CSV table of C-alpha atoms in Angstrom, one decimal:
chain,number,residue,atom,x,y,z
A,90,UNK,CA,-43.5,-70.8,4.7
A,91,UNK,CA,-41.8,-67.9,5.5
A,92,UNK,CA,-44.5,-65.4,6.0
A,93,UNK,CA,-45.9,-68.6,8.0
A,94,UNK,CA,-43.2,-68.0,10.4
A,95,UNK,CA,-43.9,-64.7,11.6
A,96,UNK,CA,-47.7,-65.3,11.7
A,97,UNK,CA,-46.7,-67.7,14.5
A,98,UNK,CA,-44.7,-65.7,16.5
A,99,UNK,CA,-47.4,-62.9,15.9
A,100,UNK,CA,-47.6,-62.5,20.0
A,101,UNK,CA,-44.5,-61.6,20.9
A,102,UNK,CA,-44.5,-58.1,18.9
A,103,UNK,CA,-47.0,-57.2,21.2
A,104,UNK,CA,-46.1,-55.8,24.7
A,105,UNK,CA,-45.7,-58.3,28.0
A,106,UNK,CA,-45.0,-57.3,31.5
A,107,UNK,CA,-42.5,-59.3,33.4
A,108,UNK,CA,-41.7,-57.9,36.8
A,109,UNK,CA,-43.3,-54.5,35.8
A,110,UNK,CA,-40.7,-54.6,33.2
A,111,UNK,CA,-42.3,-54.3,29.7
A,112,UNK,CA,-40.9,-56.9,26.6
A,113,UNK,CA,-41.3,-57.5,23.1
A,114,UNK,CA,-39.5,-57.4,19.9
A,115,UNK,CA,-39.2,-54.9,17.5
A,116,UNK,CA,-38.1,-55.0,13.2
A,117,UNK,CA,-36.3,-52.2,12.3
A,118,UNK,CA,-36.6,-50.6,8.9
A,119,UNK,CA,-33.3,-53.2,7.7
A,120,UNK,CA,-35.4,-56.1,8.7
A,121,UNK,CA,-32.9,-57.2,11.6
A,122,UNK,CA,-35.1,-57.8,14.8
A,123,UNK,CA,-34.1,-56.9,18.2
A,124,UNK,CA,-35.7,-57.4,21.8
A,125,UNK,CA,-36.9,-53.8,23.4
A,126,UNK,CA,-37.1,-53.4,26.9
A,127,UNK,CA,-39.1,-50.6,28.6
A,128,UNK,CA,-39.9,-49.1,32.3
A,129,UNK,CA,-42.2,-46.3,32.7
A,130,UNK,CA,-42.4,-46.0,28.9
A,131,UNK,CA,-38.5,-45.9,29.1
A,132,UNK,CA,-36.1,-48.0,26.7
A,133,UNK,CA,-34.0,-49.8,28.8
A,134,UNK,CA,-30.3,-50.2,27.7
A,135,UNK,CA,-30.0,-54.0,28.2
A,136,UNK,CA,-32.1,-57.0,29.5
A,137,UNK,CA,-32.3,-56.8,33.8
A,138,UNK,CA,-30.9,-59.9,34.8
A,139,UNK,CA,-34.4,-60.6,36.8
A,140,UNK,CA,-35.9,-61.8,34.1
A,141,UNK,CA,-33.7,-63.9,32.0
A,142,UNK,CA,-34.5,-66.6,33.2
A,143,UNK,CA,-38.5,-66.2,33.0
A,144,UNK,CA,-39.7,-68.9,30.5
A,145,UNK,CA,-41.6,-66.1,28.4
A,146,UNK,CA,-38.1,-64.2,28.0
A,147,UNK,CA,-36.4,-67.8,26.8
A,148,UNK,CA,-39.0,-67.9,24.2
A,149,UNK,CA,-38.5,-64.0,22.7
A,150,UNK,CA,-35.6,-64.9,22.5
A,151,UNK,CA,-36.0,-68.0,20.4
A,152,UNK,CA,-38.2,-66.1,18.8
A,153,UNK,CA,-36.0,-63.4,18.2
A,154,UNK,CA,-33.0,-66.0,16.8
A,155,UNK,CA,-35.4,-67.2,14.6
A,156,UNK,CA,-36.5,-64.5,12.8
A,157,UNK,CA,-32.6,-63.6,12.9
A,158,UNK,CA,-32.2,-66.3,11.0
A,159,UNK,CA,-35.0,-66.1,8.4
A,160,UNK,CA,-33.4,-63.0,7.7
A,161,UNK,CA,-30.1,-64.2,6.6
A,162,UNK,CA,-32.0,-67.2,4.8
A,163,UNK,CA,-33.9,-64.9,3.2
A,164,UNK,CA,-31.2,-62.0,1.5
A,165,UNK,CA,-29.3,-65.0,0.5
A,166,UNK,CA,-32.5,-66.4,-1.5
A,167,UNK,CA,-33.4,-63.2,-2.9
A,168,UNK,CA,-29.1,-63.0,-4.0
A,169,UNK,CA,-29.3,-66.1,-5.5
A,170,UNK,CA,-32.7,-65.6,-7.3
A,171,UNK,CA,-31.3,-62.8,-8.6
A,172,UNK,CA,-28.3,-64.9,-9.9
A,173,UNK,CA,-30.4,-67.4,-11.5
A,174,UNK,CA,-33.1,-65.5,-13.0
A,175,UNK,CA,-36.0,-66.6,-10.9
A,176,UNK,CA,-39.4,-65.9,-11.6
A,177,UNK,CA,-42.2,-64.8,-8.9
A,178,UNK,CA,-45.7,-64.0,-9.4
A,179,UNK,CA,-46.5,-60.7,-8.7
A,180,UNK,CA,-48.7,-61.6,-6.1
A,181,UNK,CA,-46.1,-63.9,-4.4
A,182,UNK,CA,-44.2,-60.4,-3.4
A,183,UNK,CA,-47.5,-59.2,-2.3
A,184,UNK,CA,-47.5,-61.5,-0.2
A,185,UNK,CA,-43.9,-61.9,0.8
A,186,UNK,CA,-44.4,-58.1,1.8
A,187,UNK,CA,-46.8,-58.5,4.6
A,188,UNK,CA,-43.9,-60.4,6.3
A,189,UNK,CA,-41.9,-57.1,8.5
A,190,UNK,CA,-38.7,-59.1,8.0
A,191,UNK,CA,-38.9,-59.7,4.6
A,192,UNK,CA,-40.3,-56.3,3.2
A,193,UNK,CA,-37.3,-54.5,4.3
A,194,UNK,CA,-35.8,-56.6,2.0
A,195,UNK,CA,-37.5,-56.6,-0.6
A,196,UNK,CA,-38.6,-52.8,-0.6
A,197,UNK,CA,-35.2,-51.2,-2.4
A,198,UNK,CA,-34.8,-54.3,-4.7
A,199,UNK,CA,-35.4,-53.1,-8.6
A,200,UNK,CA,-37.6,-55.9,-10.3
A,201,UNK,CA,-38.1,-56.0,-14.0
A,202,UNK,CA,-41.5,-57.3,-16.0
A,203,UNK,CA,-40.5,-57.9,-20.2
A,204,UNK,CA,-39.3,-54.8,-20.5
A,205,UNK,CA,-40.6,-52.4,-17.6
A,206,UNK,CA,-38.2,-52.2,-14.8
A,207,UNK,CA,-39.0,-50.6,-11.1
A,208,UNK,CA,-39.6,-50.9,-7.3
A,209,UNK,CA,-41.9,-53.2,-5.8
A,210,UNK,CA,-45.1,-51.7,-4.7
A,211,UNK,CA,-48.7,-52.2,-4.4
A,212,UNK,CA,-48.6,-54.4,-7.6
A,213,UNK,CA,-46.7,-52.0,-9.5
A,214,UNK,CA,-43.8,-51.2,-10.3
A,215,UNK,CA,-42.5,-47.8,-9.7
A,216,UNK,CA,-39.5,-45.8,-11.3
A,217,UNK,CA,-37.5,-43.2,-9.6
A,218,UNK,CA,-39.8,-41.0,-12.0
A,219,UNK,CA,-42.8,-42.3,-10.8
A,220,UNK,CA,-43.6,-43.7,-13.7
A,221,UNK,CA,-45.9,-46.7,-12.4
A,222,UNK,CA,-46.7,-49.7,-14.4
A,223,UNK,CA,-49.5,-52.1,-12.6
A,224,UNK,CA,-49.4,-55.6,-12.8
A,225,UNK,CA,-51.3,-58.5,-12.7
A,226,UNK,CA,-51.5,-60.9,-9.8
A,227,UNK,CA,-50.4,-63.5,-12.2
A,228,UNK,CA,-47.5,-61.7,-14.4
A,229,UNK,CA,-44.2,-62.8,-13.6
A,230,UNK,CA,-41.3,-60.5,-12.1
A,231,UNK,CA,-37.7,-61.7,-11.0
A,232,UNK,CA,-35.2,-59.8,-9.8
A,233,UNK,CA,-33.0,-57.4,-12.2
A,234,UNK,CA,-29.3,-57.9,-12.5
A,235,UNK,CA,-27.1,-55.4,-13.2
A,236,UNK,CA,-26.6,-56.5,-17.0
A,237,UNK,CA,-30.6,-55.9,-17.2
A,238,UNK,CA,-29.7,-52.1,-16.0
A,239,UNK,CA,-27.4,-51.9,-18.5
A,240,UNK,CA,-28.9,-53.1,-21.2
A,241,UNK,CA,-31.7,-51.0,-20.3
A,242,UNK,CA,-29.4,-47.6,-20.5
A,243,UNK,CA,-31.4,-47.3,-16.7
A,244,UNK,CA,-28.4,-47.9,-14.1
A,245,UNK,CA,-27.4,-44.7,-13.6
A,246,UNK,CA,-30.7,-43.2,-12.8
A,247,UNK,CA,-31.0,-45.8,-10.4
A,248,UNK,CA,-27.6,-45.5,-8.9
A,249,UNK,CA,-28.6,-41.7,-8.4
A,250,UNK,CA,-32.0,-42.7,-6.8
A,251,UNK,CA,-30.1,-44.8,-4.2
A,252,UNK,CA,-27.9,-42.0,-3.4
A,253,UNK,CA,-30.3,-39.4,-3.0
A,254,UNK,CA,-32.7,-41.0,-1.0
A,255,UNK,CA,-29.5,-42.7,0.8
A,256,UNK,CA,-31.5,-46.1,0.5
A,257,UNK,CA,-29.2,-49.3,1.0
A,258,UNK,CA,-29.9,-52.8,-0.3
A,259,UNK,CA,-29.5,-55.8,1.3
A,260,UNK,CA,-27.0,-56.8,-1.1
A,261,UNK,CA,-25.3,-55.4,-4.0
A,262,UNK,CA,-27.3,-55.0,-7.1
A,263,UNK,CA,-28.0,-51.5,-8.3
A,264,UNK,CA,-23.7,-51.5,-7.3
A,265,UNK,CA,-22.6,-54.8,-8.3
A,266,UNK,CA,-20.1,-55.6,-10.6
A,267,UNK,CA,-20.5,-56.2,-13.7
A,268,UNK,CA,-18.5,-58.1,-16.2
A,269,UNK,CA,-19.5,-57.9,-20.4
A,270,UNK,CA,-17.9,-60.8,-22.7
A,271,UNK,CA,-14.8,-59.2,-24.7
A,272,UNK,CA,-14.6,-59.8,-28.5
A,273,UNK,CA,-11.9,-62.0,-28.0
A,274,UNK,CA,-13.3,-64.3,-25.6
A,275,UNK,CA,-16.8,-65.0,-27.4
A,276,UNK,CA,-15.4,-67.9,-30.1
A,277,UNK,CA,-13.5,-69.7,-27.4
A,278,UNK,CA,-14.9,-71.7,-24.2
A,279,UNK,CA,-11.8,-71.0,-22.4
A,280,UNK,CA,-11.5,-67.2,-20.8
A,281,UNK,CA,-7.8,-66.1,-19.8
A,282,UNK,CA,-8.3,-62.7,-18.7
A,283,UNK,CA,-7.3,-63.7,-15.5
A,284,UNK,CA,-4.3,-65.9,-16.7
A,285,UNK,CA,-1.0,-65.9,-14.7
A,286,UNK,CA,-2.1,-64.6,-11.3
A,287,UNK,CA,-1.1,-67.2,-7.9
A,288,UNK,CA,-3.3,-67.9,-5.2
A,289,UNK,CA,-3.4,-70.2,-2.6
A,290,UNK,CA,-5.7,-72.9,-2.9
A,291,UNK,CA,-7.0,-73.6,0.4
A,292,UNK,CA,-7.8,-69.9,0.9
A,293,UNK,CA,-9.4,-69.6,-3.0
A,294,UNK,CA,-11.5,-72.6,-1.8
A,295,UNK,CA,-13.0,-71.3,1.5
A,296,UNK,CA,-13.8,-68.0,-0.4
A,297,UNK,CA,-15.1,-69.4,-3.4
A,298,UNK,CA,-17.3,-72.4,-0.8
A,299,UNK,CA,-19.7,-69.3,0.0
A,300,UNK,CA,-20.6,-68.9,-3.5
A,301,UNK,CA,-21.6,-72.6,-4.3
A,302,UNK,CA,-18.0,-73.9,-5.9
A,303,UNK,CA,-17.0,-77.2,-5.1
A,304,UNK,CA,-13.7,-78.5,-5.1
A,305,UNK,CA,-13.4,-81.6,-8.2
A,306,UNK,CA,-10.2,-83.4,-7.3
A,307,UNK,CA,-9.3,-83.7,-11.7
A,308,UNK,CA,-11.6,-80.7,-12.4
A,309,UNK,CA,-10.6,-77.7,-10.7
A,310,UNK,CA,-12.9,-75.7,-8.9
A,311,UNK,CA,-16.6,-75.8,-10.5
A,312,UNK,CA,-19.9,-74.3,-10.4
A,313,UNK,CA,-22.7,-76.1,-11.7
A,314,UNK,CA,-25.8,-74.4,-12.8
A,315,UNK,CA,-28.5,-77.3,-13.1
A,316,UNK,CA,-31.6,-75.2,-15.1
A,317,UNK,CA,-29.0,-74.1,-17.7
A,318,UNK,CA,-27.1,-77.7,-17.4
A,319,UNK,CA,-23.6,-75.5,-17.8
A,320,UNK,CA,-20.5,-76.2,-15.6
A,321,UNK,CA,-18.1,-73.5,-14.9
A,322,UNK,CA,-14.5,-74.4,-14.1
A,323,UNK,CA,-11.3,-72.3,-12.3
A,324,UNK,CA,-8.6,-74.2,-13.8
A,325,UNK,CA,-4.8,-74.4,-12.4
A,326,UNK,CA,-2.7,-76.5,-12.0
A,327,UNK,CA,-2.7,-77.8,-8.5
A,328,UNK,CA,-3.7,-79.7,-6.1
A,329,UNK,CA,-6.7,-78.4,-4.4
A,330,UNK,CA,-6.5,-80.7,-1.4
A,331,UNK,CA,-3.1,-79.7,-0.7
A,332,UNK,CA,-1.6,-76.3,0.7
A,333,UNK,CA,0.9,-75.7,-1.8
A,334,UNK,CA,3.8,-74.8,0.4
A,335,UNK,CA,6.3,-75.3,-2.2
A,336,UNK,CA,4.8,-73.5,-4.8
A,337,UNK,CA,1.8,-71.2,-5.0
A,338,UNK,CA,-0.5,-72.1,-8.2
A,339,UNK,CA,-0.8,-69.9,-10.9
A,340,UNK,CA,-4.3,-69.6,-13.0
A,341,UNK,CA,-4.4,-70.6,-16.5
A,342,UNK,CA,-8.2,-70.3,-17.6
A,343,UNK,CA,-11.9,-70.3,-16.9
A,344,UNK,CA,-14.2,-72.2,-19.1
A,345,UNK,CA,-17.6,-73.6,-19.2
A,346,UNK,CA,-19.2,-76.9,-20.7
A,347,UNK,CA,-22.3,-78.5,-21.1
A,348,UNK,CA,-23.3,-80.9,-17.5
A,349,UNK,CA,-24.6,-83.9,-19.7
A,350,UNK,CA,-22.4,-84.0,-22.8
A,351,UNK,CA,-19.3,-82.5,-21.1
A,352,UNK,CA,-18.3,-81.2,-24.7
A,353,UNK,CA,-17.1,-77.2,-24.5
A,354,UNK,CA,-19.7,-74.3,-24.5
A,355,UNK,CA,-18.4,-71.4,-26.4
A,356,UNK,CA,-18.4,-67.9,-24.5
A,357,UNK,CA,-21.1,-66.5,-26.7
A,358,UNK,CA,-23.9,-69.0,-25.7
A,359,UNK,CA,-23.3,-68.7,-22.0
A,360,UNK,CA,-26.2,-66.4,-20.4
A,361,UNK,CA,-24.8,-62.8,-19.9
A,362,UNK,CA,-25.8,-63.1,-16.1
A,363,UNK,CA,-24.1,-66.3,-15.6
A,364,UNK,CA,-20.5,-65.4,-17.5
A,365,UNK,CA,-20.7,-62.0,-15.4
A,366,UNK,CA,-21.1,-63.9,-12.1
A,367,UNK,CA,-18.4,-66.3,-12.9
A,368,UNK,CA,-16.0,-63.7,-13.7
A,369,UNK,CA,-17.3,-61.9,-10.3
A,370,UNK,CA,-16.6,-64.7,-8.4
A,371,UNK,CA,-12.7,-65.4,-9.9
A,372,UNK,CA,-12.0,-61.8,-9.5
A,373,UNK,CA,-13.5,-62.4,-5.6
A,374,UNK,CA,-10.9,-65.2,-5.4
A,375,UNK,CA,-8.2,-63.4,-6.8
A,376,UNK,CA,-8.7,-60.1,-4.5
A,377,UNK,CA,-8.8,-61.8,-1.2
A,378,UNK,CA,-6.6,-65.2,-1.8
A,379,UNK,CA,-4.0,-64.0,-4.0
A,380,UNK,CA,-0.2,-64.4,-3.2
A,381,UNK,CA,2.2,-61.6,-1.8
A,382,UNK,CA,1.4,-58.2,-0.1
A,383,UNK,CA,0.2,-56.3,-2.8
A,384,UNK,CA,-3.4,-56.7,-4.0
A,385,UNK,CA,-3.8,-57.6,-7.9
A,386,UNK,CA,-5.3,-54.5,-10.3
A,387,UNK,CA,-8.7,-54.1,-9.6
A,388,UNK,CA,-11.5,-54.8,-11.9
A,389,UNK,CA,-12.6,-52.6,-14.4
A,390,UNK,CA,-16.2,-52.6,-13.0
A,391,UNK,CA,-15.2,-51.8,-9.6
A,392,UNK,CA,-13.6,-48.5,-10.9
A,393,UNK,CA,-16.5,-48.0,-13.0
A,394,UNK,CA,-18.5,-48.7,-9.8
A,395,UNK,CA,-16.2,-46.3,-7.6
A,396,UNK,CA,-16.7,-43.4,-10.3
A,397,UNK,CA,-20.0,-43.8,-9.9
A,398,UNK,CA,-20.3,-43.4,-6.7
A,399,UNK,CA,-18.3,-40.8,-6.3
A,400,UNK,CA,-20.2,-39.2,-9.4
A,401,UNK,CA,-22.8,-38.7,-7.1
A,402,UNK,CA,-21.2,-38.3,-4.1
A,403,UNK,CA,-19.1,-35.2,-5.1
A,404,UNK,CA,-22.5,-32.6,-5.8
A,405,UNK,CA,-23.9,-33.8,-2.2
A,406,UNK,CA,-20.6,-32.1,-1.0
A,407,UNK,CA,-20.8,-29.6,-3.5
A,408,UNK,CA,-17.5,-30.5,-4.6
A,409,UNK,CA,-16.6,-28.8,-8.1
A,410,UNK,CA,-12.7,-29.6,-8.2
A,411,UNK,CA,-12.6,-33.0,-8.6
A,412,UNK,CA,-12.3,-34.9,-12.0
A,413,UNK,CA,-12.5,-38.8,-12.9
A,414,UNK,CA,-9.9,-39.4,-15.3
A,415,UNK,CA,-9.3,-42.8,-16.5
A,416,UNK,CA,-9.0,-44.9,-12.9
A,417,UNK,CA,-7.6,-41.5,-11.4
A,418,UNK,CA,-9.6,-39.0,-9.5
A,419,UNK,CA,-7.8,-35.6,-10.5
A,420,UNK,CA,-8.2,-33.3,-7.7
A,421,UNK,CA,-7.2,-29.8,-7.6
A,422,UNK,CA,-6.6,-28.4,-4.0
A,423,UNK,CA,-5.8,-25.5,-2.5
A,424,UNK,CA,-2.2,-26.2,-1.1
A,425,UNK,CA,-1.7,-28.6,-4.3
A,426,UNK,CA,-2.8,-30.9,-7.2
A,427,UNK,CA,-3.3,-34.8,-6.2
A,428,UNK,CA,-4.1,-38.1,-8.1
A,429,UNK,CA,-5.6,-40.8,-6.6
A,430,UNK,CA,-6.2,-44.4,-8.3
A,431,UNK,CA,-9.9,-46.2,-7.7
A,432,UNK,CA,-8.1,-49.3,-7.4
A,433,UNK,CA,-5.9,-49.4,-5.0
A,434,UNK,CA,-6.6,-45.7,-3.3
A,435,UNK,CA,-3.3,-44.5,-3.6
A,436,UNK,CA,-2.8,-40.6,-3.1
A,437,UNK,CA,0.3,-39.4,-5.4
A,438,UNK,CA,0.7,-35.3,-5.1
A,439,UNK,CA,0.9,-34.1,-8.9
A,440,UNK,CA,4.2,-33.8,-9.7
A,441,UNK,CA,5.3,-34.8,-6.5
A,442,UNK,CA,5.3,-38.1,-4.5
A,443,UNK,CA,3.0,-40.8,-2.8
A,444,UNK,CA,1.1,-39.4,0.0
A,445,UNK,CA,1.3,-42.1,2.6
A,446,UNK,CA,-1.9,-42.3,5.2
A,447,UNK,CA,-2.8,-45.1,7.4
A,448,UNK,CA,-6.2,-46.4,6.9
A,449,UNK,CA,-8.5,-46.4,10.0
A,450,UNK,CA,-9.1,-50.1,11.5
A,451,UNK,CA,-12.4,-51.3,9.8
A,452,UNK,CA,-13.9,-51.3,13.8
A,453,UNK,CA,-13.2,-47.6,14.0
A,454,UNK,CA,-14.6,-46.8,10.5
A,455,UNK,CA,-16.7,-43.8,10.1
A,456,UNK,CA,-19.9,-43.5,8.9
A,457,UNK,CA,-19.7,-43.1,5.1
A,458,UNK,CA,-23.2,-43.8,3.2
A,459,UNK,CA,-22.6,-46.7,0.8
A,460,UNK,CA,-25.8,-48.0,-1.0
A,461,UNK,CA,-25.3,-51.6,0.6
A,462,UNK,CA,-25.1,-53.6,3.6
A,463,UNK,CA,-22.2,-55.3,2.6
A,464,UNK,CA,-20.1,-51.9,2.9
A,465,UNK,CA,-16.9,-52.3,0.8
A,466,UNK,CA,-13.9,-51.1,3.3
A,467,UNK,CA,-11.3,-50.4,0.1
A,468,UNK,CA,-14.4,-48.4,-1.0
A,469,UNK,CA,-15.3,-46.5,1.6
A,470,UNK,CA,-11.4,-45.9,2.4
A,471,UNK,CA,-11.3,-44.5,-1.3
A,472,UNK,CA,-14.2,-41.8,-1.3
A,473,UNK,CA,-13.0,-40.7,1.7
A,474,UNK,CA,-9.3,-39.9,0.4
A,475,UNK,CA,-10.7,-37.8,-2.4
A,476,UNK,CA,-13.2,-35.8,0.2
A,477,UNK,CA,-10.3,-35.6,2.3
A,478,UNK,CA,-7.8,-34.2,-0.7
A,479,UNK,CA,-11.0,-32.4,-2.3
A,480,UNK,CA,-11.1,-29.8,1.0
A,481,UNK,CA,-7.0,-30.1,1.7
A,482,UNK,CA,-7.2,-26.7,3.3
A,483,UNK,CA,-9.5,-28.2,6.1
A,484,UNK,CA,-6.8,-31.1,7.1
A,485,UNK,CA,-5.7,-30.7,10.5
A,486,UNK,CA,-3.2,-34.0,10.7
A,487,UNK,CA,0.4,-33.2,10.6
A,488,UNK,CA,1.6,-36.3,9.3
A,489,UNK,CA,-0.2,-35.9,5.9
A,490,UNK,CA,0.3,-31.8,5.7
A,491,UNK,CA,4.0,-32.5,6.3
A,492,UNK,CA,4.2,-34.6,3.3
A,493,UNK,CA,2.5,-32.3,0.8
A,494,UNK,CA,4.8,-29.9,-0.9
A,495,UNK,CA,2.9,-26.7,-0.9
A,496,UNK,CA,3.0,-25.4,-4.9
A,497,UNK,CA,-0.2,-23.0,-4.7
């Protein structure tokens, strides 16, 4: 139905004059479709107002909306069958791929067949070696998760590949967060590794509503997942219909049972995938709706995400004086010696004190590669830090030199 859509609309890719003005739409290699304007083979900078009201110009733009649309639609489908495991015939991406909007999409996505894992091409699938395994139009391929990666001892080459051909996904998957069952957790149906923190409901709610939870007035917050007939639940105790102005709620466990029998799943029968997005989600929650003004410790797989990244960031910038210790980037500078933590980016001179800087407004960010479209702004603000403190003899601003006590 999708690659219906475009077939369509095929016309109005092709060139049309309007008042010896010519119009038509263009995909970019992201898949986001624009309309291009040109005059004596120039690209105009905006639509002339003579012809937006022409009834071929109304329709572009439709047009244009539409396949707008189909994008969105479409990385939240591929997301979600990543999520839930969902099988595709190898000739269903085939096909998928001869739609422009879709096989920007699907291009940079890793796929995994049994045990062979690569990018989607020409039937194959292709390694960031080469290495090309062809398939059959009838073999089945889904989407591989991050735990898939791991198991596969693969992520980091693919991590690498990303970075060195400076590819970014539509969503994070070669970068997402990843989040293994503990020892502790696996007898019990009830996880409390995120015990004790507050948040506010309504907030929590709202975040948590783009990821498919629903609020239960006696349950909690739950997540259902129908195929595997498992119901995850947030549990705290509040109200989650209510603001809580008095008191902010505090969480007291996650847990999962079975959707017919209602009776307790333990931690060790729930799909890898599925406890890992559950845990991805409450740590989600607890990042952007907790209470007070300071942000709870970040995950341990955002750190190991962040070192990653800056793994193989730092040779690009042939940066030999930086070391990941721990959560700290250890970074030895000319003027002086400075620690920074991947969770919360804070700068501490060795020896010395906190380095204050004031973070750039997200609409005056730089451009800083990150291997997805959903950039990360604590992220980006991170790498940049230890770039920044990596070459301390190139900063110019005299409100962070001022603070660093010269030792070298």
């Amino acid at each position: 139905m999708e690659t219906q859509l475009i077939k369509n609309q095929q016309q109005y890719f092709g060139p049309k004059e309007l008042e010896n003005i010519s119009i038509y739409l263009q995909v970019d290699e992201y898949g986001k479709t624009s309309i291009i304007c040109q005059k004596q083979n120039k690209q105009l900078k905006s639509v002339p107002s003579k012809i937006k009201k022409e009834p071929y110009y109304l329709a572009l733009k439709q047009a244009k909306n539409e396949f707008i649309d189909q994008y969105r639609r479409s990385k939240i489908m591929f997301e979600q069958a990543m999520e839930n495991s969902t099988l595709f015939l190898a000739d269903e991406i085939t096909l998928l791929n001869q739609n422009p909007i879709l096989k920007p999409l699907l291009q940079n996505l890793v796929f995994i067949h049994d045990d062979d894992i690569g990018y989607f091409q020409n039937n194959s699938l292709i390694s960031p070696t080469k290495d090309i395994i062809k398939l059959n139009a009838d073999d089945k391929i889904r989407i591989a998760h991050p735990i898939d990666l791991y198991k596969s001892n693969l992520w980091h080459i693919y991590q690498q590949d990303l970075f060195t051909r400076q590819i970014k996904q539509p969503f994070k998957q070669i970068f997402r967060e990843l989040y293994l069952k503990i020892d502790d957790e696996l007898n019990s149906a009830q996880s409390h590794r995120y015990d004790g923190y507050q948040i506010q409901p309504q907030k929590t709610q709202a975040v948590l509503k783009t990821r498919n939870w629903i609020a239960s007035y006696y349950e909690g917050l739950q997540k259902v997942y129908y195929q595997e007939n498992i119901i995850a639940t947030i549990y705290a105790a509040v109200d989650w219909f209510t603001p809580a102005d008095i008191e902010a709620p505090i969480l007291e466990y996650v847990s999962f049972y079975d959707r017919k029998t209602f009776k307790d799943i333990l931690i060790k029968d729930i799909p890898d995938i599925i406890f890992s997005e559950v845990m991805r989600d409450v740590d989600l929650a607890i990042s952007i709706a907790h209470v007070g003004g300071v942000d709870p410790e970040t995950s341990h797989s955002t750190i190991q995400m962040r070192k990653a990244i800056l793994e193989f960031t730092l040779p690009l910038f042939k940066l030999n004086n930086v070391s990941l210790n721990d959560n700290f980037a250890i970074i030895k500078g000319n003027l002086a010696d400075y620690s920074i933590h991947l969770g919360s980016g804070l700068v501490h001179q060795m020896a010395g004190a906190e380095i204050a800087i004031s973070v750039v407004p997200s609409q005056h960010r730089g451009r800083l590669f990150l291997p997805f479209v959903d950039e990360d702004p604590k992220t980006a603000e991170i790498i940049t830090k230890v770039l920044l403190f990596a070459k301390d003899n190139d900063i110019k601003d005299p409100f962070i030199l001022n603070q660093i006590k010269v030792v070298k």
